[in-house]
Each structure stands twice: as structure tokens, then as C-alpha cells.
């Protein structure tokens, strides 16, 4: 079965319907969101479709190397950046259609006021996996 990455962009994607950053949510709304994510992962595990999932901290830096023997060059983190990758799921499913189906379910995670976020998720096949044709 092909593997896909469901990438959660909390900023940088088209605007979600329920467009309220997490720092505007109540602790109960955050708990409900996290419970949804946990339940989603457990359901994937039960179906045999789960490979990995991780949440990412907003901190980080860009890193590159210059010439051999020199220290790495770092830049950031950039608080003003429009892109925030909050985490991901790696799934192992029958094909593209199932990956898109799962991403649409994940898009419905609750947010502010308990309403679905309708967030955008990036679906990317692992190199060598079938693409949008579902083959």
C-alpha cells in the first residue's frame, strides 16, 4: 500500500473556515481538538493505516552548510513567517482517494467554539507512490 503524508499547516495555507489561531481558544477547546487528533490516530491504528504522527513546536531554524570545515549557517526562527507546520500524519492506505478522504476527515477537527476548523491539509505521496490517478 502506498504511503502519504498529511501535513498540517496552521498558517501558510488558504484560510480555514474557522480561522482562529489556537492562542484564541479556551483550554477546553484545545483539549477537544487534541482528543479529536488522538481519536483519529487510534482509528487509523485500528484500521492498519497508521504509520506515524507528530506535533511540532513553533520554534526552529533554517540550517545549511557552507564550505567543508566551516560551521553550519543558521537563520531564524522567524516568528513573522506566514507558514507554520504544526505536525503530520504518515498513513499507509490503498491509494490517493483514501488519503484524500482521511485528510478531509482530519480537516473537521474542532476549533474555536467547538466548530470544525475546516483546515487545509497538504496530502503528499511518498516518492514512488501513486499520485492523483489512484493507480
PDB file of C-alpha atoms in Angstrom:
ATOM      1  CA  UNK A   1       0.000   0.000   0.000  1.00  0.00           C
ATOM      2  CA  UNK A   2       1.302   3.499  -0.758  1.00  0.00           C
ATOM      3  CA  UNK A   3       2.283   5.903   1.981  1.00  0.00           C
ATOM      4  CA  UNK A   4       1.136   9.503   2.171  1.00  0.00           C
ATOM      5  CA  UNK A   5       1.997  12.491   4.316  1.00  0.00           C
ATOM      6  CA  UNK A   6      -0.894  14.527   5.712  1.00  0.00           C
ATOM      7  CA  UNK A   7       0.816  17.807   6.546  1.00  0.00           C
ATOM      8  CA  UNK A   8      -0.934  20.197   8.919  1.00  0.00           C
ATOM      9  CA  UNK A   9      -0.213  23.821   8.031  1.00  0.00           C
ATOM     10  CA  UNK A  10      -1.649  26.121  10.658  1.00  0.00           C
ATOM     11  CA  UNK A  11      -0.543  29.131   8.643  1.00  0.00           C
ATOM     12  CA  UNK A  12       0.552  29.474   5.049  1.00  0.00           C
ATOM     13  CA  UNK A  13      -2.323  27.521   3.526  1.00  0.00           C
ATOM     14  CA  UNK A  14      -5.540  29.064   2.235  1.00  0.00           C
ATOM     15  CA  UNK A  15      -7.584  30.493   5.094  1.00  0.00           C
ATOM     16  CA  UNK A  16      -9.617  27.933   7.013  1.00  0.00           C
ATOM     17  CA  UNK A  17     -13.345  28.496   7.560  1.00  0.00           C
ATOM     18  CA  UNK A  18     -12.997  28.687  11.362  1.00  0.00           C
ATOM     19  CA  UNK A  19      -9.964  30.978  11.224  1.00  0.00           C
ATOM     20  CA  UNK A  20      -8.977  31.492  14.854  1.00  0.00           C
ATOM     21  CA  UNK A  21      -5.404  30.753  15.958  1.00  0.00           C
ATOM     22  CA  UNK A  22      -5.040  28.355  18.866  1.00  0.00           C
ATOM     23  CA  UNK A  23      -3.966  31.145  21.194  1.00  0.00           C
ATOM     24  CA  UNK A  24      -7.572  32.419  20.960  1.00  0.00           C
ATOM     25  CA  UNK A  25      -9.012  29.040  22.039  1.00  0.00           C
ATOM     26  CA  UNK A  26     -10.040  28.152  25.566  1.00  0.00           C
ATOM     27  CA  UNK A  27      -8.239  25.286  27.340  1.00  0.00           C
ATOM     28  CA  UNK A  28     -11.378  23.172  26.834  1.00  0.00           C
ATOM     29  CA  UNK A  29     -11.338  23.868  23.074  1.00  0.00           C
ATOM     30  CA  UNK A  30      -7.685  22.868  22.889  1.00  0.00           C
ATOM     31  CA  UNK A  31      -8.436  19.680  24.852  1.00  0.00           C
ATOM     32  CA  UNK A  32     -11.303  18.823  22.479  1.00  0.00           C
ATOM     33  CA  UNK A  33      -9.045  19.406  19.470  1.00  0.00           C
ATOM     34  CA  UNK A  34      -6.283  17.232  20.907  1.00  0.00           C
ATOM     35  CA  UNK A  35      -8.790  14.499  21.786  1.00  0.00           C
ATOM     36  CA  UNK A  36     -10.063  14.538  18.190  1.00  0.00           C
ATOM     37  CA  UNK A  37      -6.483  14.155  16.933  1.00  0.00           C
ATOM     38  CA  UNK A  38      -5.826  11.300  19.372  1.00  0.00           C
ATOM     39  CA  UNK A  39      -9.046   9.517  18.403  1.00  0.00           C
ATOM     40  CA  UNK A  40      -8.229   9.960  14.703  1.00  0.00           C
ATOM     41  CA  UNK A  41      -4.805   8.374  15.210  1.00  0.00           C
ATOM     42  CA  UNK A  42      -6.247   5.469  17.214  1.00  0.00           C
ATOM     43  CA  UNK A  43      -8.795   4.798  14.477  1.00  0.00           C
ATOM     44  CA  UNK A  44      -6.008   4.759  11.874  1.00  0.00           C
ATOM     45  CA  UNK A  45      -4.070   2.317  14.054  1.00  0.00           C
ATOM     46  CA  UNK A  46      -7.106   0.041  14.373  1.00  0.00           C
ATOM     47  CA  UNK A  47      -7.541   0.115  10.564  1.00  0.00           C
ATOM     48  CA  UNK A  48      -3.862  -0.678   9.964  1.00  0.00           C
ATOM     49  CA  UNK A  49      -3.397   2.665   8.179  1.00  0.00           C
ATOM     50  CA  UNK A  50      -1.284   4.455  10.811  1.00  0.00           C
ATOM     51  CA  UNK A  51       2.467   4.813  10.361  1.00  0.00           C
ATOM     52  CA  UNK A  52       3.401   7.896  12.397  1.00  0.00           C
ATOM     53  CA  UNK A  53       2.086  11.212  13.681  1.00  0.00           C
ATOM     54  CA  UNK A  54       3.893  14.055  15.378  1.00  0.00           C
ATOM     55  CA  UNK A  55       3.106  17.542  16.579  1.00  0.00           C
ATOM     56  CA  UNK A  56       5.790  20.166  16.067  1.00  0.00           C
ATOM     57  CA  UNK A  57       6.764  23.108  18.246  1.00  0.00           C
ATOM     58  CA  UNK A  58       6.647  26.503  16.508  1.00  0.00           C
ATOM     59  CA  UNK A  59      10.370  27.071  17.206  1.00  0.00           C
ATOM     60  CA  UNK A  60      13.065  26.090  14.738  1.00  0.00           C
ATOM     61  CA  UNK A  61      15.716  27.385  12.377  1.00  0.00           C
ATOM     62  CA  UNK A  62      16.833  27.095   8.780  1.00  0.00           C
ATOM     63  CA  UNK A  63      20.217  25.364   8.528  1.00  0.00           C
ATOM     64  CA  UNK A  64      22.678  24.956   5.662  1.00  0.00           C
ATOM     65  CA  UNK A  65      26.346  24.232   5.235  1.00  0.00           C
ATOM     66  CA  UNK A  66      28.887  26.450   3.540  1.00  0.00           C
ATOM     67  CA  UNK A  67      32.304  25.097   2.660  1.00  0.00           C
ATOM     68  CA  UNK A  68      33.697  21.959   4.264  1.00  0.00           C
ATOM     69  CA  UNK A  69      35.225  22.647   7.664  1.00  0.00           C
ATOM     70  CA  UNK A  70      33.086  25.705   8.396  1.00  0.00           C
ATOM     71  CA  UNK A  71      30.339  25.905  10.975  1.00  0.00           C
ATOM     72  CA  UNK A  72      26.755  25.464   9.780  1.00  0.00           C
ATOM     73  CA  UNK A  73      24.823  28.589   8.914  1.00  0.00           C
ATOM     74  CA  UNK A  74      21.542  29.034  10.779  1.00  0.00           C
ATOM     75  CA  UNK A  75      18.814  31.595  10.388  1.00  0.00           C
ATOM     76  CA  UNK A  76      15.575  32.027  12.308  1.00  0.00           C
ATOM     77  CA  UNK A  77      13.245  31.113  13.806  1.00  0.00           C
ATOM     78  CA  UNK A  78      11.004  33.589  12.071  1.00  0.00           C
ATOM     79  CA  UNK A  79       8.002  34.483  14.208  1.00  0.00           C
ATOM     80  CA  UNK A  80       6.692  36.634  11.371  1.00  0.00           C
ATOM     81  CA  UNK A  81       6.631  33.803   8.836  1.00  0.00           C
ATOM     82  CA  UNK A  82       3.266  33.021   7.318  1.00  0.00           C
ATOM     83  CA  UNK A  83       3.954  29.277   7.320  1.00  0.00           C
ATOM     84  CA  UNK A  84       3.645  27.182  10.466  1.00  0.00           C
ATOM     85  CA  UNK A  85       3.783  23.437  10.054  1.00  0.00           C
ATOM     86  CA  UNK A  86       2.127  22.131  13.181  1.00  0.00           C
ATOM     87  CA  UNK A  87       2.514  18.412  12.609  1.00  0.00           C
ATOM     88  CA  UNK A  88       1.799  15.474  10.389  1.00  0.00           C
ATOM     89  CA  UNK A  89       0.393  12.022   9.965  1.00  0.00           C
ATOM     90  CA  UNK A  90       2.050   9.378   7.836  1.00  0.00           C
ATOM     91  CA  UNK A  91      -0.544   6.940   6.576  1.00  0.00           C
ATOM     92  CA  UNK A  92      -0.316   3.703   4.629  1.00  0.00           C
ATOM     93  CA  UNK A  93      -3.533   3.362   2.636  1.00  0.00           C
ATOM     94  CA  UNK A  94      -4.971   1.803  -0.528  1.00  0.00           C
ATOM     95  CA  UNK A  95      -4.401   4.884  -2.656  1.00  0.00           C
ATOM     96  CA  UNK A  96      -4.880   8.562  -3.321  1.00  0.00           C
ATOM     97  CA  UNK A  97      -8.647   8.573  -2.834  1.00  0.00           C
ATOM     98  CA  UNK A  98      -8.372   7.105   0.665  1.00  0.00           C
ATOM     99  CA  UNK A  99      -5.604   9.581   1.576  1.00  0.00           C
ATOM    100  CA  UNK A 100      -7.812  12.486   0.482  1.00  0.00           C
ATOM    101  CA  UNK A 101     -10.777  11.010   2.366  1.00  0.00           C
ATOM    102  CA  UNK A 102      -8.751  10.839   5.583  1.00  0.00           C
ATOM    103  CA  UNK A 103      -7.388  14.359   5.101  1.00  0.00           C
ATOM    104  CA  UNK A 104     -10.937  15.670   4.730  1.00  0.00           C
ATOM    105  CA  UNK A 105     -11.909  13.960   7.997  1.00  0.00           C
ATOM    106  CA  UNK A 106      -8.908  15.468   9.740  1.00  0.00           C
ATOM    107  CA  UNK A 107      -9.901  18.878   8.356  1.00  0.00           C
ATOM    108  CA  UNK A 108     -13.012  18.690  10.540  1.00  0.00           C
ATOM    109  CA  UNK A 109     -11.099  18.795  13.845  1.00  0.00           C
ATOM    110  CA  UNK A 110     -12.875  21.081  16.311  1.00  0.00           C
ATOM    111  CA  UNK A 111     -11.511  24.524  16.994  1.00  0.00           C
ATOM    112  CA  UNK A 112     -12.840  27.783  18.407  1.00  0.00           C
ATOM    113  CA  UNK A 113     -16.343  27.442  19.874  1.00  0.00           C
ATOM    114  CA  UNK A 114     -16.169  23.692  19.191  1.00  0.00           C
ATOM    115  CA  UNK A 115     -16.836  24.296  15.497  1.00  0.00           C
ATOM    116  CA  UNK A 116     -14.898  22.354  12.839  1.00  0.00           C
ATOM    117  CA  UNK A 117     -11.804  24.163  11.640  1.00  0.00           C
ATOM    118  CA  UNK A 118     -12.171  23.085   8.012  1.00  0.00           C
ATOM    119  CA  UNK A 119      -8.397  23.493   7.873  1.00  0.00           C
ATOM    120  CA  UNK A 120      -6.410  22.838   4.729  1.00  0.00           C
ATOM    121  CA  UNK A 121      -4.135  19.800   4.819  1.00  0.00           C
ATOM    122  CA  UNK A 122      -1.434  19.038   2.315  1.00  0.00           C
ATOM    123  CA  UNK A 123      -1.556  15.454   1.015  1.00  0.00           C
ATOM    124  CA  UNK A 124       1.748  14.264  -0.441  1.00  0.00           C
ATOM    125  CA  UNK A 125       2.556  10.774  -1.665  1.00  0.00           C
ATOM    126  CA  UNK A 126       5.879   9.332  -0.684  1.00  0.00           C
ATOM    127  CA  UNK A 127       8.220   9.207  -3.656  1.00  0.00           C
ATOM    128  CA  UNK A 128       7.279   6.263  -5.844  1.00  0.00           C
ATOM    129  CA  UNK A 129       3.693   6.086  -4.515  1.00  0.00           C
ATOM    130  CA  UNK A 130       0.711   6.501  -6.821  1.00  0.00           C
ATOM    131  CA  UNK A 131      -0.445  10.058  -7.403  1.00  0.00           C
ATOM    132  CA  UNK A 132      -3.818  11.597  -8.131  1.00  0.00           C
ATOM    133  CA  UNK A 133      -4.804   8.852 -10.553  1.00  0.00           C
ATOM    134  CA  UNK A 134      -5.177   6.415  -7.662  1.00  0.00           C
ATOM    135  CA  UNK A 135      -3.216   3.774  -9.598  1.00  0.00           C
TER     136      UNK A 135
END
